[in-house]
Each structure stands twice: as structure tokens, then as C-alpha cells.
């Protein structure tokens, strides 16, 4: 985030910083301008927040992402927009994936990778018993959706499966925005399995979720 701010606004530590707040119309996102005044840059309807977060729209602004979540959770009562099970599922999937990436970054560091032609970013590293791999937030969420949620929905049906997945993710959460021991073990097993398969069969010809 610091590199983004410096590239766009120079070395002013205030300019470019974001904040989010709940309004009756949705989550208002503001950014500090050169005069030190926060001005609105987006107004996200409450019903769109989780979908856009899951799509990675604010991926490079992790603090803003959490501020948006907090604002989403403080939606005024007069909006009559209670969180749906699907939104809660996206919320918990995002929280668990984010916690896993943060913990792996603290444990194993990061690597500079070319995200798109000429565009580089730092990726957290996972290192397991079969080797290591870069961690991409959207790929993590997709893998969880396919391997955890998909199995529960297939077994119990959409409605019950979604609720079971939410409870499963809650069990994976630990203290201080981290993972529980069970959560770490589950995701470690998932990544070890993918790396073992990749070592045995090579990289897939088309992108797949791990």
C-alpha cells in the first residue's frame, strides 16, 4: 500500500489514505486528498459489499478491506438489510483466507512475482512437507469454495451446506484474527495435497483451484 500511495501522491503520509463509513445508502469510501480532506470516491450498496470483496476489488488495500467490513457490519437498522447466509459465507471465507495468508507471510516471508506483464507484487509463501507455493488471495478463496464448501453443499444440499460451511469456517478461526490449530491443519493439508499432486503430475495446462 505504501508503494501505491508514494507512486501516486508523493511521500505525504496522509494523502491517499482511505476510510470507510456506514450510511443509509451503503458503505461510503473516502480518500484523503492533497488538502488533507477526505472526499468520497465510492458508495457501495450494502448488498454489493461482500460480492465485491470476494472478487478482490480492494485486495491491495487490506486495511481498507477491514474498514469496509466493519462499516458493512454497522449498517443502519432502518435499511432493513439483514445479512444473508450467502453473504455470511463470503465473509467467513474471506476472513479465513486472509488470516491464513497473513500467518504464512509472517512464518515464511514473501516472493516478488510478476502478477501481470510488467506488474509485480509480493506474494506470501506457503512451505509444507512436499515443497512450497505462492499464495494468491483469490485463488485461496476459490480453493476453499471448491474443496470445503463444495463438499458440504454436495452432501447436505445448498441451504444446509452453506450453513455447515459457515460453522466450519468459524471453527477454523482462532484468536487475534488468526486461525485455530484445526484451521491451520486443514489448510496445510489442502496445500500439501495440491503441491504433492503438482510434483507428481506437473503444472496443470489450464488454471485450476488448489
Short mmCIF file of C-alpha atoms in Angstrom, two decimals:
data_model
loop_
_atom_site.label_atom_id
_atom_site.label_comp_id
_atom_site.label_asym_id
_atom_site.label_seq_id
_atom_site.Cartn_x
_atom_site.Cartn_y
_atom_site.Cartn_z
CA UNK A 1 0.00 0.00 0.00
CA UNK A 2 2.83 2.40 0.83
CA UNK A 3 4.30 1.95 -2.66
CA UNK A 4 0.93 2.72 -4.21
CA UNK A 5 0.49 5.85 -2.11
CA UNK A 6 4.00 7.12 -2.80
CA UNK A 7 3.77 6.48 -6.52
CA UNK A 8 0.50 8.34 -6.85
CA UNK A 9 0.79 11.09 -4.27
CA UNK A 10 4.48 11.50 -3.33
CA UNK A 11 5.67 11.00 0.24
CA UNK A 12 2.79 12.69 2.04
CA UNK A 13 1.82 10.08 4.66
CA UNK A 14 -1.77 11.31 4.92
CA UNK A 15 -2.67 11.85 1.28
CA UNK A 16 -4.14 8.74 -0.31
CA UNK A 17 -5.23 7.07 2.90
CA UNK A 18 -8.73 5.65 2.97
CA UNK A 19 -11.54 5.25 5.42
CA UNK A 20 -14.99 3.73 5.20
CA UNK A 21 -18.24 4.53 6.99
CA UNK A 22 -21.78 3.20 7.01
CA UNK A 23 -24.58 5.37 5.63
CA UNK A 24 -28.23 4.69 4.93
CA UNK A 25 -27.34 4.18 1.26
CA UNK A 26 -24.39 1.83 1.74
CA UNK A 27 -20.71 1.93 2.62
CA UNK A 28 -19.10 5.25 1.76
CA UNK A 29 -15.40 5.01 0.87
CA UNK A 30 -13.35 8.17 1.27
CA UNK A 31 -9.77 9.07 0.40
CA UNK A 32 -7.66 11.91 1.74
CA UNK A 33 -6.79 14.49 -0.92
CA UNK A 34 -3.86 16.93 -1.14
CA UNK A 35 -5.68 19.41 1.10
CA UNK A 36 -5.96 16.81 3.84
CA UNK A 37 -9.72 16.50 3.32
CA UNK A 38 -11.41 13.12 2.94
CA UNK A 39 -13.55 13.03 -0.18
CA UNK A 40 -15.90 10.31 -1.35
CA UNK A 41 -14.54 8.02 -4.06
CA UNK A 42 -17.21 5.31 -3.95
CA UNK A 43 -20.55 4.43 -2.40
CA UNK A 44 -21.10 0.69 -2.27
CA UNK A 45 -24.63 -0.64 -1.67
CA UNK A 46 -24.68 -2.99 1.32
CA UNK A 47 -25.92 -5.80 -0.92
CA UNK A 48 -22.79 -5.47 -3.12
CA UNK A 49 -20.10 -5.27 -0.44
CA UNK A 50 -19.38 -8.95 0.09
CA UNK A 51 -19.54 -9.82 -3.61
CA UNK A 52 -17.04 -7.09 -4.48
CA UNK A 53 -14.78 -8.01 -1.56
CA UNK A 54 -14.77 -11.66 -2.61
CA UNK A 55 -13.95 -10.58 -6.17
CA UNK A 56 -10.77 -8.96 -4.85
CA UNK A 57 -11.69 -5.36 -5.59
CA UNK A 58 -9.82 -3.98 -2.56
CA UNK A 59 -7.22 -6.76 -2.39
CA UNK A 60 -4.21 -4.41 -2.31
CA UNK A 61 -5.70 -2.25 0.46
CA UNK A 62 -6.07 -4.71 3.33
CA UNK A 63 -6.76 -2.08 5.99
CA UNK A 64 -9.46 -0.55 3.79
CA UNK A 65 -10.95 -4.01 3.29
CA UNK A 66 -11.33 -4.47 7.06
CA UNK A 67 -12.73 -0.93 7.42
CA UNK A 68 -15.31 -1.73 4.75
CA UNK A 69 -16.25 -4.92 6.59
CA UNK A 70 -16.68 -3.01 9.84
CA UNK A 71 -18.87 -0.43 8.10
CA UNK A 72 -20.89 -3.19 6.44
CA UNK A 73 -21.50 -4.69 9.89
CA UNK A 74 -22.74 -1.34 11.19
CA UNK A 75 -25.44 -0.83 8.58
CA UNK A 76 -28.26 1.34 10.00
CA UNK A 77 -31.26 -0.59 11.29
CA UNK A 78 -33.60 1.39 9.05
CA UNK A 79 -32.02 -0.17 5.94
CA UNK A 80 -33.87 -3.45 6.64
CA UNK A 81 -30.99 -5.36 5.04
CA UNK A 82 -30.08 -8.27 7.27
CA UNK A 83 -27.03 -10.27 6.21
CA UNK A 84 -27.95 -13.30 4.12
CA UNK A 85 -26.39 -16.73 4.59
CA UNK A 86 -24.57 -16.30 1.28
CA UNK A 87 -23.05 -13.02 2.49
CA UNK A 88 -22.01 -14.59 5.77
CA UNK A 89 -20.38 -17.42 3.84
CA UNK A 90 -18.39 -14.95 1.72
CA UNK A 91 -17.43 -13.06 4.87
CA UNK A 92 -16.07 -16.10 6.68
CA UNK A 93 -14.33 -17.42 3.57
CA UNK A 94 -12.58 -14.06 3.15
CA UNK A 95 -11.61 -13.83 6.83
CA UNK A 96 -10.14 -17.35 6.95
CA UNK A 97 -8.23 -16.97 3.68
CA UNK A 98 -6.86 -13.58 4.77
CA UNK A 99 -5.79 -14.94 8.16
CA UNK A 100 -4.03 -17.92 6.53
CA UNK A 101 -2.11 -15.71 4.10
CA UNK A 102 -1.09 -13.33 6.89
CA UNK A 103 0.16 -16.17 9.08
CA UNK A 104 2.10 -17.76 6.23
CA UNK A 105 3.66 -14.41 5.35
CA UNK A 106 4.80 -13.97 8.94
CA UNK A 107 6.17 -17.52 9.02
CA UNK A 108 7.72 -17.92 5.55
CA UNK A 109 8.06 -14.42 4.11
CA UNK A 110 7.13 -13.43 0.56
CA UNK A 111 8.37 -13.56 -3.02
CA UNK A 112 8.24 -10.90 -5.71
CA UNK A 113 6.21 -12.24 -8.64
CA UNK A 114 5.03 -10.86 -11.96
CA UNK A 115 1.27 -10.66 -11.48
CA UNK A 116 0.58 -9.31 -14.98
CA UNK A 117 3.04 -8.38 -17.76
CA UNK A 118 5.22 -5.67 -16.25
CA UNK A 119 3.24 -5.60 -12.98
CA UNK A 120 4.87 -7.08 -9.88
CA UNK A 121 3.59 -7.73 -6.37
CA UNK A 122 4.71 -9.53 -3.21
CA UNK A 123 3.10 -12.91 -2.57
CA UNK A 124 3.13 -14.74 0.73
CA UNK A 125 4.75 -18.18 0.65
CA UNK A 126 3.44 -21.49 1.91
CA UNK A 127 6.10 -24.07 2.77
CA UNK A 128 4.92 -27.58 3.61
CA UNK A 129 6.16 -31.14 3.71
CA UNK A 130 6.11 -31.53 -0.09
CA UNK A 131 7.52 -28.12 -1.06
CA UNK A 132 6.28 -24.56 -1.32
CA UNK A 133 4.00 -22.35 -3.36
CA UNK A 134 2.94 -18.73 -3.77
CA UNK A 135 -0.36 -17.73 -2.16
CA UNK A 136 -2.82 -15.61 -4.12
CA UNK A 137 -5.86 -14.36 -2.17
CA UNK A 138 -8.44 -15.04 -4.87
CA UNK A 139 -7.02 -18.49 -5.57
CA UNK A 140 -7.17 -19.27 -1.83
CA UNK A 141 -10.84 -18.34 -1.67
CA UNK A 142 -11.61 -20.31 -4.81
CA UNK A 143 -9.84 -23.37 -3.42
CA UNK A 144 -11.83 -23.11 -0.19
CA UNK A 145 -15.09 -22.70 -2.10
CA UNK A 146 -14.36 -25.76 -4.22
CA UNK A 147 -12.83 -28.09 -1.65
CA UNK A 148 -14.62 -27.17 1.58
CA UNK A 149 -17.93 -25.56 0.67
CA UNK A 150 -18.41 -27.70 -2.43
CA UNK A 151 -18.11 -30.94 -0.47
CA UNK A 152 -20.57 -29.80 2.21
CA UNK A 153 -23.11 -28.46 -0.29
CA UNK A 154 -22.91 -31.67 -2.35
CA UNK A 155 -23.56 -33.75 0.75
CA UNK A 156 -26.20 -31.66 2.53
CA UNK A 157 -27.77 -29.54 -0.21
CA UNK A 158 -27.37 -25.83 -0.83
CA UNK A 159 -29.13 -24.34 2.20
CA UNK A 160 -27.81 -26.71 4.87
CA UNK A 161 -24.43 -26.99 3.19
CA UNK A 162 -23.92 -23.22 3.28
CA UNK A 163 -24.77 -23.10 6.99
CA UNK A 164 -22.46 -26.02 7.70
CA UNK A 165 -19.65 -24.30 5.80
CA UNK A 166 -20.12 -21.13 7.86
CA UNK A 167 -19.91 -23.17 11.08
CA UNK A 168 -16.86 -24.98 9.71
CA UNK A 169 -15.09 -21.69 8.96
CA UNK A 170 -15.98 -20.35 12.40
CA UNK A 171 -14.32 -23.44 13.89
CA UNK A 172 -11.21 -22.65 11.83
CA UNK A 173 -10.96 -19.14 13.31
CA UNK A 174 -8.72 -18.52 16.31
CA UNK A 175 -7.77 -15.54 18.44
CA UNK A 176 -6.35 -12.18 17.32
CA UNK A 177 -7.79 -12.51 13.79
CA UNK A 178 -5.75 -15.69 13.28
CA UNK A 179 -6.55 -19.35 12.76
CA UNK A 180 -7.22 -22.12 15.25
CA UNK A 181 -4.91 -25.13 15.32
CA UNK A 182 -7.59 -27.06 13.45
CA UNK A 183 -7.86 -24.30 10.85
CA UNK A 184 -4.11 -24.32 10.22
CA UNK A 185 -4.06 -28.10 9.92
CA UNK A 186 -6.98 -28.16 7.47
CA UNK A 187 -5.45 -25.57 5.16
CA UNK A 188 -1.97 -27.09 5.46
CA UNK A 189 -3.39 -30.46 4.38
CA UNK A 190 -5.18 -28.79 1.46
CA UNK A 191 -2.00 -27.10 0.22
CA UNK A 192 0.21 -30.13 0.84
CA UNK A 193 -2.17 -32.23 -1.23
CA UNK A 194 -2.06 -29.77 -4.11
CA UNK A 195 1.74 -29.49 -4.03
CA UNK A 196 2.08 -33.29 -3.91
CA UNK A 197 -0.20 -33.58 -6.94
CA UNK A 198 1.75 -30.83 -8.74
CA UNK A 199 5.05 -32.59 -8.02
CA UNK A 200 3.66 -35.84 -9.37
CA UNK A 201 1.76 -34.58 -12.41
CA UNK A 202 3.36 -31.21 -13.13
CA UNK A 203 1.65 -27.85 -13.51
CA UNK A 204 -1.88 -28.06 -14.90
CA UNK A 205 -2.25 -26.90 -18.50
CA UNK A 206 -5.10 -24.61 -17.51
CA UNK A 207 -5.52 -22.68 -14.26
CA UNK A 208 -7.22 -24.73 -11.56
CA UNK A 209 -8.09 -24.10 -7.93
CA UNK A 210 -5.78 -25.81 -5.45
#
